[in-house]
């Protein structure tokens, strides 16, 4: 995968910050309750969350690599690339306010989350790093269209190592928003709800997806 893919996923994580605050605002708020909003707790939580993203990316990359080996390189790679960019288009629309654009993908993860969610309760409210870190590991599997869009892109990497690296880049992109959400939770509510920011982020992510689809078409025509 080109290095630009890592940068693109980092930017998608960063630009999708309004969605991250909305999805994970509850757990971030729980970390702030009764613990003086200690930075160490938020760092531990986010470290666990990003590790789960990297593990999911390794699985996705390995699956993508296996499909390439079994089915031949170019046709499957193009299909995966088109799927990844369609997910980015859906994500851009979602950020712009088309709320059902990613609902189908989030439903896919609900079954897994039903088994994991009860485990998270034993760590709430998190008052120590030993509670915040496993909580982050669990919440990294929260059904989220933003994460699934990134995972489909990681699948196109064709290897567990690159898939993990791409999801690590994505996770680091989400880090500034969620760290700020933990330390400035009340002030960021207005930021997350800001229509202009959500629209700008959505347009940029939509542009990533449309450009990727254009490149896919070029591969098909000239492949």
GROMACS .gro file of C-alpha atoms in nm:
model
  223
    1UNK     CA    1   0.000   0.000   0.000
    2UNK     CA    2   0.130   0.350  -0.072
    3UNK     CA    3   0.232   0.566   0.220
    4UNK     CA    4  -0.049   0.805   0.127
    5UNK     CA    5  -0.295   0.544   0.255
    6UNK     CA    6  -0.157   0.583   0.606
    7UNK     CA    7  -0.187   0.961   0.582
    8UNK     CA    8  -0.540   0.934   0.442
    9UNK     CA    9  -0.654   0.714   0.732
   10UNK     CA   10  -0.489   0.946   0.984
   11UNK     CA   11  -0.675   1.242   0.831
   12UNK     CA   12  -1.003   1.048   0.823
   13UNK     CA   13  -0.965   0.974   1.195
   14UNK     CA   14  -0.889   1.339   1.258
   15UNK     CA   15  -1.167   1.477   1.038
   16UNK     CA   16  -1.418   1.233   1.182
   17UNK     CA   17  -1.365   1.383   1.526
   18UNK     CA   18  -1.723   1.504   1.556
   19UNK     CA   19  -1.845   1.150   1.504
   20UNK     CA   20  -1.591   1.015   1.755
   21UNK     CA   21  -1.709   1.258   2.023
   22UNK     CA   22  -2.068   1.158   1.959
   23UNK     CA   23  -2.000   0.783   1.969
   24UNK     CA   24  -1.752   0.775   2.257
   25UNK     CA   25  -1.865   1.080   2.452
   26UNK     CA   26  -2.041   0.861   2.708
   27UNK     CA   27  -1.735   0.656   2.797
   28UNK     CA   28  -1.517   0.966   2.801
   29UNK     CA   29  -1.761   1.127   3.042
   30UNK     CA   30  -1.753   0.817   3.261
   31UNK     CA   31  -1.374   0.842   3.282
   32UNK     CA   32  -1.411   1.199   3.403
   33UNK     CA   33  -1.654   1.116   3.683
   34UNK     CA   34  -1.508   1.114   4.029
   35UNK     CA   35  -1.149   1.097   3.908
   36UNK     CA   36  -1.069   1.465   3.857
   37UNK     CA   37  -1.039   1.389   3.485
   38UNK     CA   38  -0.682   1.262   3.527
   39UNK     CA   39  -0.489   1.266   3.197
   40UNK     CA   40  -0.338   0.925   3.280
   41UNK     CA   41  -0.684   0.765   3.267
   42UNK     CA   42  -0.763   0.914   2.928
   43UNK     CA   43  -0.423   0.811   2.790
   44UNK     CA   44  -0.473   0.455   2.917
   45UNK     CA   45  -0.825   0.435   2.774
   46UNK     CA   46  -0.714   0.564   2.434
   47UNK     CA   47  -0.410   0.334   2.429
   48UNK     CA   48  -0.639   0.034   2.479
   49UNK     CA   49  -0.881   0.161   2.214
   50UNK     CA   50  -0.607   0.213   1.955
   51UNK     CA   51  -0.454  -0.130   2.028
   52UNK     CA   52  -0.793  -0.287   1.954
   53UNK     CA   53  -0.809  -0.090   1.628
   54UNK     CA   54  -0.464  -0.221   1.531
   55UNK     CA   55  -0.566  -0.579   1.615
   56UNK     CA   56  -0.882  -0.544   1.405
   57UNK     CA   57  -0.668  -0.398   1.124
   58UNK     CA   58  -0.433  -0.697   1.140
   59UNK     CA   59  -0.731  -0.932   1.106
   60UNK     CA   60  -0.875  -0.731   0.817
   61UNK     CA   61  -0.538  -0.711   0.640
   62UNK     CA   62  -0.483  -1.085   0.680
   63UNK     CA   63  -0.829  -1.160   0.538
   64UNK     CA   64  -0.764  -0.927   0.247
   65UNK     CA   65  -0.428  -1.092   0.182
   66UNK     CA   66  -0.584  -1.438   0.190
   67UNK     CA   67  -0.850  -1.334  -0.061
   68UNK     CA   68  -0.581  -1.201  -0.295
   69UNK     CA   69  -0.386  -1.527  -0.276
   70UNK     CA   70  -0.694  -1.743  -0.334
   71UNK     CA   71  -0.859  -1.539  -0.608
   72UNK     CA   72  -0.580  -1.372  -0.805
   73UNK     CA   73  -0.432  -1.029  -0.748
   74UNK     CA   74  -0.577  -0.755  -0.964
   75UNK     CA   75  -0.955  -0.822  -0.984
   76UNK     CA   76  -0.995  -0.878  -0.609
   77UNK     CA   77  -0.771  -0.582  -0.525
   78UNK     CA   78  -0.987  -0.355  -0.742
   79UNK     CA   79  -1.307  -0.487  -0.580
   80UNK     CA   80  -1.167  -0.422  -0.231
   81UNK     CA   81  -1.046  -0.077  -0.335
   82UNK     CA   82  -1.389   0.015  -0.476
   83UNK     CA   83  -1.560  -0.113  -0.159
   84UNK     CA   84  -1.323   0.088   0.061
   85UNK     CA   85  -1.394   0.408  -0.128
   86UNK     CA   86  -1.769   0.347  -0.131
   87UNK     CA   87  -1.745   0.326   0.248
   88UNK     CA   88  -1.561   0.661   0.249
   89UNK     CA   89  -1.837   0.816   0.038
   90UNK     CA   90  -2.096   0.683   0.285
   91UNK     CA   91  -1.890   0.816   0.575
   92UNK     CA   92  -1.866   1.161   0.417
   93UNK     CA   93  -2.243   1.170   0.371
   94UNK     CA   94  -2.289   1.054   0.730
   95UNK     CA   95  -2.073   1.334   0.864
   96UNK     CA   96  -2.272   1.580   0.653
   97UNK     CA   97  -2.596   1.472   0.819
   98UNK     CA   98  -2.722   1.177   0.613
   99UNK     CA   99  -2.763   0.976   0.931
  100UNK     CA  100  -2.861   0.646   0.770
  101UNK     CA  101  -2.561   0.633   0.536
  102UNK     CA  102  -2.361   0.404   0.765
  103UNK     CA  103  -2.640   0.243   0.966
  104UNK     CA  104  -2.604  -0.085   0.774
  105UNK     CA  105  -2.239  -0.124   0.873
  106UNK     CA  106  -2.298  -0.046   1.240
  107UNK     CA  107  -2.572  -0.310   1.257
  108UNK     CA  108  -2.315  -0.571   1.152
  109UNK     CA  109  -2.116  -0.521   1.472
  110UNK     CA  110  -2.411  -0.522   1.711
  111UNK     CA  111  -2.399  -0.898   1.771
  112UNK     CA  112  -2.034  -0.890   1.883
  113UNK     CA  113  -2.093  -0.580   2.094
  114UNK     CA  114  -2.382  -0.746   2.280
  115UNK     CA  115  -2.130  -0.994   2.418
  116UNK     CA  116  -1.863  -0.736   2.500
  117UNK     CA  117  -2.073  -0.457   2.650
  118UNK     CA  118  -2.152  -0.640   2.977
  119UNK     CA  119  -1.778  -0.687   3.034
  120UNK     CA  120  -1.722  -0.310   3.022
  121UNK     CA  121  -1.950  -0.249   3.319
  122UNK     CA  122  -1.707  -0.402   3.565
  123UNK     CA  123  -1.455  -0.126   3.485
  124UNK     CA  124  -1.697   0.166   3.529
  125UNK     CA  125  -1.649   0.420   3.668
  126UNK     CA  126  -1.281   0.395   3.584
  127UNK     CA  127  -1.072   0.531   3.870
  128UNK     CA  128  -0.733   0.380   3.783
  129UNK     CA  129  -0.519   0.300   3.479
  130UNK     CA  130  -0.581  -0.070   3.548
  131UNK     CA  131  -0.951  -0.007   3.485
  132UNK     CA  132  -0.921   0.247   3.202
  133UNK     CA  133  -0.690   0.039   2.982
  134UNK     CA  134  -0.907  -0.277   2.956
  135UNK     CA  135  -1.209  -0.051   2.919
  136UNK     CA  136  -1.042   0.102   2.614
  137UNK     CA  137  -0.961  -0.244   2.476
  138UNK     CA  138  -1.331  -0.333   2.497
  139UNK     CA  139  -1.463  -0.003   2.362
  140UNK     CA  140  -1.235  -0.034   2.063
  141UNK     CA  141  -1.488  -0.290   1.935
  142UNK     CA  142  -1.788  -0.058   1.968
  143UNK     CA  143  -1.992  -0.075   1.643
  144UNK     CA  144  -1.888   0.236   1.453
  145UNK     CA  145  -1.925   0.318   1.085
  146UNK     CA  146  -1.614   0.537   1.096
  147UNK     CA  147  -1.403   0.246   1.220
  148UNK     CA  148  -1.558   0.003   0.973
  149UNK     CA  149  -1.481   0.239   0.685
  150UNK     CA  150  -1.118   0.244   0.793
  151UNK     CA  151  -1.116  -0.136   0.833
  152UNK     CA  152  -1.236  -0.192   0.477
  153UNK     CA  153  -0.949   0.030   0.362
  154UNK     CA  154  -0.706  -0.169   0.581
  155UNK     CA  155  -0.833  -0.488   0.416
  156UNK     CA  156  -0.696  -0.364   0.083
  157UNK     CA  157  -0.344  -0.359   0.231
  158UNK     CA  158  -0.314  -0.732   0.175
  159UNK     CA  159  -0.121  -0.814   0.493
  160UNK     CA  160  -0.174  -0.827   0.868
  161UNK     CA  161   0.124  -0.599   0.932
  162UNK     CA  162   0.013  -0.325   0.695
  163UNK     CA  163  -0.348  -0.359   0.805
  164UNK     CA  164  -0.244  -0.308   1.168
  165UNK     CA  165  -0.028  -0.011   1.067
  166UNK     CA  166  -0.310   0.155   0.878
  167UNK     CA  167  -0.552   0.119   1.168
  168UNK     CA  168  -0.283   0.248   1.403
  169UNK     CA  169  -0.257   0.558   1.183
  170UNK     CA  170  -0.636   0.592   1.193
  171UNK     CA  171  -0.643   0.552   1.572
  172UNK     CA  172  -0.377   0.818   1.617
  173UNK     CA  173  -0.588   1.049   1.401
  174UNK     CA  174  -0.882   1.006   1.640
  175UNK     CA  175  -0.663   1.064   1.946
  176UNK     CA  176  -0.656   1.448   1.960
  177UNK     CA  177  -1.034   1.478   1.951
  178UNK     CA  178  -1.099   1.215   2.216
  179UNK     CA  179  -0.825   1.340   2.446
  180UNK     CA  180  -0.969   1.689   2.423
  181UNK     CA  181  -1.317   1.548   2.473
  182UNK     CA  182  -1.201   1.397   2.800
  183UNK     CA  183  -1.029   1.707   2.930
  184UNK     CA  184  -1.274   1.964   2.790
  185UNK     CA  185  -1.589   1.755   2.761
  186UNK     CA  186  -1.842   2.031   2.821
  187UNK     CA  187  -1.677   2.282   2.591
  188UNK     CA  188  -1.651   2.032   2.307
  189UNK     CA  189  -2.024   1.961   2.295
  190UNK     CA  190  -2.078   2.276   2.092
  191UNK     CA  191  -1.781   2.187   1.868
  192UNK     CA  192  -1.919   1.837   1.798
  193UNK     CA  193  -2.259   1.981   1.711
  194UNK     CA  194  -2.124   2.257   1.488
  195UNK     CA  195  -2.294   2.213   1.152
  196UNK     CA  196  -2.027   2.393   0.951
  197UNK     CA  197  -1.746   2.179   1.093
  198UNK     CA  198  -1.939   1.856   1.036
  199UNK     CA  199  -2.015   1.959   0.677
  200UNK     CA  200  -1.653   2.055   0.606
  201UNK     CA  201  -1.525   1.725   0.750
  202UNK     CA  202  -1.787   1.533   0.552
  203UNK     CA  203  -1.694   1.705   0.227
  204UNK     CA  204  -1.325   1.628   0.273
  205UNK     CA  205  -1.388   1.261   0.351
  206UNK     CA  206  -1.634   1.244   0.060
  207UNK     CA  207  -1.359   1.386  -0.163
  208UNK     CA  208  -1.123   1.107  -0.051
  209UNK     CA  209  -1.384   0.849  -0.149
  210UNK     CA  210  -1.471   1.004  -0.486
  211UNK     CA  211  -1.105   1.040  -0.578
  212UNK     CA  212  -1.050   0.675  -0.488
  213UNK     CA  213  -1.344   0.571  -0.705
  214UNK     CA  214  -1.198   0.773  -0.993
  215UNK     CA  215  -0.866   0.591  -0.948
  216UNK     CA  216  -1.053   0.260  -0.940
  217UNK     CA  217  -1.220   0.343  -1.271
  218UNK     CA  218  -0.880   0.424  -1.419
  219UNK     CA  219  -0.747   0.085  -1.307
  220UNK     CA  220  -1.045  -0.091  -1.463
  221UNK     CA  221  -1.014   0.097  -1.793
  222UNK     CA  222  -0.636   0.061  -1.824
  223UNK     CA  223  -0.600  -0.271  -1.637
   0.00000   0.00000   0.00000
